[in-house]
Short mmCIF file of N, CA and C in Angstrom, two decimals:
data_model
loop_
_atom_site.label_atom_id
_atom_site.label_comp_id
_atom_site.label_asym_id
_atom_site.label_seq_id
_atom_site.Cartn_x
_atom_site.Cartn_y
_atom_site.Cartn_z
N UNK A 1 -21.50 143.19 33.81
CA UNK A 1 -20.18 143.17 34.39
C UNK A 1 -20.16 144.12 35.57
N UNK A 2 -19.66 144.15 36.40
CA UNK A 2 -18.99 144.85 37.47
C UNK A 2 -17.85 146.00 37.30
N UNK A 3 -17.80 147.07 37.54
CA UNK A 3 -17.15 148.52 37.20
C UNK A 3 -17.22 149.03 38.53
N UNK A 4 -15.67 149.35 39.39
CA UNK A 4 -15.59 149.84 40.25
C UNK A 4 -14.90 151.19 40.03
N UNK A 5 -15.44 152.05 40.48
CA UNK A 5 -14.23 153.33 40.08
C UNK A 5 -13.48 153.22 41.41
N UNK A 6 -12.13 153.60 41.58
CA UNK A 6 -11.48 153.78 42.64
C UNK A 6 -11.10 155.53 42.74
N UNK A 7 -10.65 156.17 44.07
CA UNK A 7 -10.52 157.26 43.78
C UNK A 7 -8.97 157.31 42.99
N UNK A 8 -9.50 159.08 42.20
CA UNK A 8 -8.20 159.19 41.40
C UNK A 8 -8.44 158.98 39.78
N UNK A 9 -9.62 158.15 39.77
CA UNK A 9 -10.09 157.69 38.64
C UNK A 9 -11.50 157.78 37.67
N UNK A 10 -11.84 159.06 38.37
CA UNK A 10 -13.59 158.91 38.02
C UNK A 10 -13.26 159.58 36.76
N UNK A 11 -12.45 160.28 36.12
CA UNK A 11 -12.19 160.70 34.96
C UNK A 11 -12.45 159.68 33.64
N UNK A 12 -11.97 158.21 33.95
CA UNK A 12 -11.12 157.32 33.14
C UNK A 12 -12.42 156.35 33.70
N UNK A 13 -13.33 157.07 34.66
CA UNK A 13 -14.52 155.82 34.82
C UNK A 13 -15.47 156.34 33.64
N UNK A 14 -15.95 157.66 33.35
CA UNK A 14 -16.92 157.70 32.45
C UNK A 14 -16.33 157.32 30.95
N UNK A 15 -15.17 157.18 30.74
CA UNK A 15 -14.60 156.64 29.43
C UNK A 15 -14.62 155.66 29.25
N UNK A 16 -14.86 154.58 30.25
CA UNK A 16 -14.63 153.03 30.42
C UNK A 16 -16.11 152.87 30.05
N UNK A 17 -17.12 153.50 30.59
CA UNK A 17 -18.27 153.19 30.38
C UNK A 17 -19.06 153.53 29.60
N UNK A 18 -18.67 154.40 28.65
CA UNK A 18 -18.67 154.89 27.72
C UNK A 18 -18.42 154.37 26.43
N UNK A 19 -17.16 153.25 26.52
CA UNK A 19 -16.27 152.76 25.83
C UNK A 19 -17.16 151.41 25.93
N UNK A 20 -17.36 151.09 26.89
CA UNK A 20 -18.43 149.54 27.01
C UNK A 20 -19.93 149.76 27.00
N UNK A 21 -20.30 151.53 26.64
CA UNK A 21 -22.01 150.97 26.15
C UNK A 21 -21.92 150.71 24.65
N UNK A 22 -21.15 151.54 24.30
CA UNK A 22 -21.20 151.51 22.59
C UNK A 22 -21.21 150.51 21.76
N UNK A 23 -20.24 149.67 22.11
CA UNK A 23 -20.36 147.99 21.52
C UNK A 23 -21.55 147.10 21.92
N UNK A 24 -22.13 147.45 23.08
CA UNK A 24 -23.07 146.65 23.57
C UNK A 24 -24.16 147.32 22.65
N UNK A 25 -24.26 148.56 22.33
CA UNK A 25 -25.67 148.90 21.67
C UNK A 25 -25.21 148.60 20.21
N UNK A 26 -24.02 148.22 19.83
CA UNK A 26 -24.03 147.74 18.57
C UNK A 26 -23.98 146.47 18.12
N UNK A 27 -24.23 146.00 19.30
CA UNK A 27 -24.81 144.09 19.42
C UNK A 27 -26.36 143.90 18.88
N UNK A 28 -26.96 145.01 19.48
CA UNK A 28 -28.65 145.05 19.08
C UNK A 28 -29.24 144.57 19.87
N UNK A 29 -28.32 145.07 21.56
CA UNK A 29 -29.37 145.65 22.45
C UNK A 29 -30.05 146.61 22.82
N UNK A 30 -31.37 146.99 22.63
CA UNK A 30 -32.24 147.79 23.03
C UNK A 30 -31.70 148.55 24.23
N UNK A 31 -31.47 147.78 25.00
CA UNK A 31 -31.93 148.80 26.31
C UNK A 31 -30.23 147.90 27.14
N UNK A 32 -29.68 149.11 27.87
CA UNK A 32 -28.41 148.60 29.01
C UNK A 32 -28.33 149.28 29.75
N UNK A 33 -28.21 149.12 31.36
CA UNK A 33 -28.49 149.61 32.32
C UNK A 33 -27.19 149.47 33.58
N UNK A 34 -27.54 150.01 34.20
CA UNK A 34 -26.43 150.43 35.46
C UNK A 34 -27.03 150.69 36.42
N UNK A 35 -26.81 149.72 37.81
CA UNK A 35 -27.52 150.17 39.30
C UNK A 35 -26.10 150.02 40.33
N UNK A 36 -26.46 151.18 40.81
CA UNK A 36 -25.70 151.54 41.98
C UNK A 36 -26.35 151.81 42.89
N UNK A 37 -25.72 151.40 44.50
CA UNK A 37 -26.19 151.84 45.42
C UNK A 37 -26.53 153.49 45.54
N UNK A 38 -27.13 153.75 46.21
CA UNK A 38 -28.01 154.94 46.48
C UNK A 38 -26.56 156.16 47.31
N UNK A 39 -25.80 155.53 47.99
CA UNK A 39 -24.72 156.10 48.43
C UNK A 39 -23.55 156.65 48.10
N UNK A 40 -23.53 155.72 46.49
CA UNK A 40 -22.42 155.88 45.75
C UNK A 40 -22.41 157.06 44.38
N UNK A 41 -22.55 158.49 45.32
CA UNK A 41 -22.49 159.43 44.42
C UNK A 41 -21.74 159.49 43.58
N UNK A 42 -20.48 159.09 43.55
CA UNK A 42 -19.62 159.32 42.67
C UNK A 42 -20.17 158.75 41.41
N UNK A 43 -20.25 157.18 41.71
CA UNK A 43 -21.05 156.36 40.67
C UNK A 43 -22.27 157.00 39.69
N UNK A 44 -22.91 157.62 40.27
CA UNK A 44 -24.07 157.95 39.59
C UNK A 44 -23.94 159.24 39.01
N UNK A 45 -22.99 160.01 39.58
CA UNK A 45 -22.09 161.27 38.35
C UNK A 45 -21.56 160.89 37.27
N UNK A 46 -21.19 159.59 37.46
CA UNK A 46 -20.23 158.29 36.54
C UNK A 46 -21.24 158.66 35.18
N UNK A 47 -22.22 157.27 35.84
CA UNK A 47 -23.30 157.48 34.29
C UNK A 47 -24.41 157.90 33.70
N UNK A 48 -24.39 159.25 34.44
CA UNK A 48 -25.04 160.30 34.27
C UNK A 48 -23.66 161.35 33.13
N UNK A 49 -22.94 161.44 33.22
CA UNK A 49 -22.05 161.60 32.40
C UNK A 49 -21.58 161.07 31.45
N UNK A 50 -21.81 159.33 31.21
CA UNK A 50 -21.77 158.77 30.75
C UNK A 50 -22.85 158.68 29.82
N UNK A 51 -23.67 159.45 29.58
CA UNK A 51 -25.23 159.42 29.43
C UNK A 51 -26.01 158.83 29.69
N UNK A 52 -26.24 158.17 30.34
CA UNK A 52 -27.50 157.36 30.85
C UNK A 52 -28.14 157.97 31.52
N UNK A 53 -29.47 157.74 31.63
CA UNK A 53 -30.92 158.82 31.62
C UNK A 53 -31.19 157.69 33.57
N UNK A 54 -31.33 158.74 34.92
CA UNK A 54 -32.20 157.86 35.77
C UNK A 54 -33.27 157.36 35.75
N UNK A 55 -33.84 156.07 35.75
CA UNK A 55 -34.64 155.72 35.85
C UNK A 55 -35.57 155.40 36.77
N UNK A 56 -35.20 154.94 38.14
CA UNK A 56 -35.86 154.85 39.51
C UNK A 56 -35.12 154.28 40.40
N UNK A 57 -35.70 153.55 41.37
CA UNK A 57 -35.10 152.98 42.30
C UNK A 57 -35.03 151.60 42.27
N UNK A 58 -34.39 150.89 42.68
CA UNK A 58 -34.63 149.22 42.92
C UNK A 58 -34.36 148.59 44.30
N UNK A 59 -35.76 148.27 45.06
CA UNK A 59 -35.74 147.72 46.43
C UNK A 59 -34.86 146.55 46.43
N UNK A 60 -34.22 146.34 47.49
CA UNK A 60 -33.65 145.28 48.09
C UNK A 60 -33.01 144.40 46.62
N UNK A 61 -32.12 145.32 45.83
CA UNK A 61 -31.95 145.04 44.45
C UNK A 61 -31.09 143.68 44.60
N UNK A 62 -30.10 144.10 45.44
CA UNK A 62 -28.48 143.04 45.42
C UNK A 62 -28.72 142.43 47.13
N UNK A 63 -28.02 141.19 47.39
CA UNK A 63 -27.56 140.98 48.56
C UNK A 63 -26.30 140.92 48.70
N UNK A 64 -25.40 142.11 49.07
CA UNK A 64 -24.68 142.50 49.35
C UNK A 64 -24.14 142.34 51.43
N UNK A 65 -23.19 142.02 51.74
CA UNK A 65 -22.67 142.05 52.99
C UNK A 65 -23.13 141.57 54.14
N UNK A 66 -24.31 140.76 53.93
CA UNK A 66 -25.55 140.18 54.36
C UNK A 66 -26.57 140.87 54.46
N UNK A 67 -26.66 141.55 53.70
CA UNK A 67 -27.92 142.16 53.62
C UNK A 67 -28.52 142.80 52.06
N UNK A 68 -30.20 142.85 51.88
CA UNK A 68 -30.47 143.20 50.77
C UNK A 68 -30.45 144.80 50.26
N UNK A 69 -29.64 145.17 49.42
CA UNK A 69 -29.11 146.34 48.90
C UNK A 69 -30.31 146.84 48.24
N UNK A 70 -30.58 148.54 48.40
CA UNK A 70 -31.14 149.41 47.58
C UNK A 70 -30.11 149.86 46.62
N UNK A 71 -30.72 150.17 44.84
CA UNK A 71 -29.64 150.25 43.98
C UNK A 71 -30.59 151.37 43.35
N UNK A 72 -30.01 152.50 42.58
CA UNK A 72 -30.37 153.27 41.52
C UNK A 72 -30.29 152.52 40.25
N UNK A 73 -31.00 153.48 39.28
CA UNK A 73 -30.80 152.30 37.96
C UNK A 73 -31.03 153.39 36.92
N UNK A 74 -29.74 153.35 36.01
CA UNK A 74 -29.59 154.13 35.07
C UNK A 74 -29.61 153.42 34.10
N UNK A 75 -30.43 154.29 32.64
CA UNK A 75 -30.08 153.45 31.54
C UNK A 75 -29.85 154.19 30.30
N UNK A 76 -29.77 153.30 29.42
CA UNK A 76 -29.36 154.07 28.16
C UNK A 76 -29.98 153.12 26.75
N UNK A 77 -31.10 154.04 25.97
CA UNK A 77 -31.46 152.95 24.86
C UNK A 77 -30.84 152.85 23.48
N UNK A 78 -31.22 152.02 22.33
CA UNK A 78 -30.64 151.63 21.80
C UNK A 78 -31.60 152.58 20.59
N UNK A 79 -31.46 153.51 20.21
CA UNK A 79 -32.99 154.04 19.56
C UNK A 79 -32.35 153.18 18.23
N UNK A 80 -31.65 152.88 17.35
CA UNK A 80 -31.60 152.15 16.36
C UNK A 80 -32.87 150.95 16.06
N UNK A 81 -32.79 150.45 17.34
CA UNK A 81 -33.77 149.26 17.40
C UNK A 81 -35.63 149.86 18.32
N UNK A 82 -36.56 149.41 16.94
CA UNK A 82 -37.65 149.94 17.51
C UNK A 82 -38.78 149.01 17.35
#
């Protein structure tokens, strides 16, 4: 899904995402992830707070605005499932 924080709201962004890993890792997925552009600090305070661990970079991840986007990529595992 798509998660925009707007300003005013980064408080109520790490709760949202927070609030939507938990059910997803209690589906019995292993592994869920989050990429943001490289620009979007706020974002990556997001779910880094959110706990998700960085993982690297991703070239030319999205095509975004006509052009191919660099994205960060955060994740978070499911240690239940091994």
């Amino acid at each position: 899904f798509f998660f925009q924080a707007e300003d005013g709201i980064r408080d109520s962004s790490v709760t949202g995402v927070q609030t939507c890993a938990l059910p997803i890792l209690q589906l019995g997925l292993y592994r869920i992830e989050i990429n943001v552009r490289p620009e979007n600090a706020a974002s990556c305070r997001v779910a880094e707070k959110a706990g998700f661990t960085f993982e690297g970079e991703r070239k030319a991840y999205l095509h975004i605005d006509g052009a191919w986007r660099d994205h960060l990529c955060f994740v978070k595992y499911n240690h239940l499932i091994q």
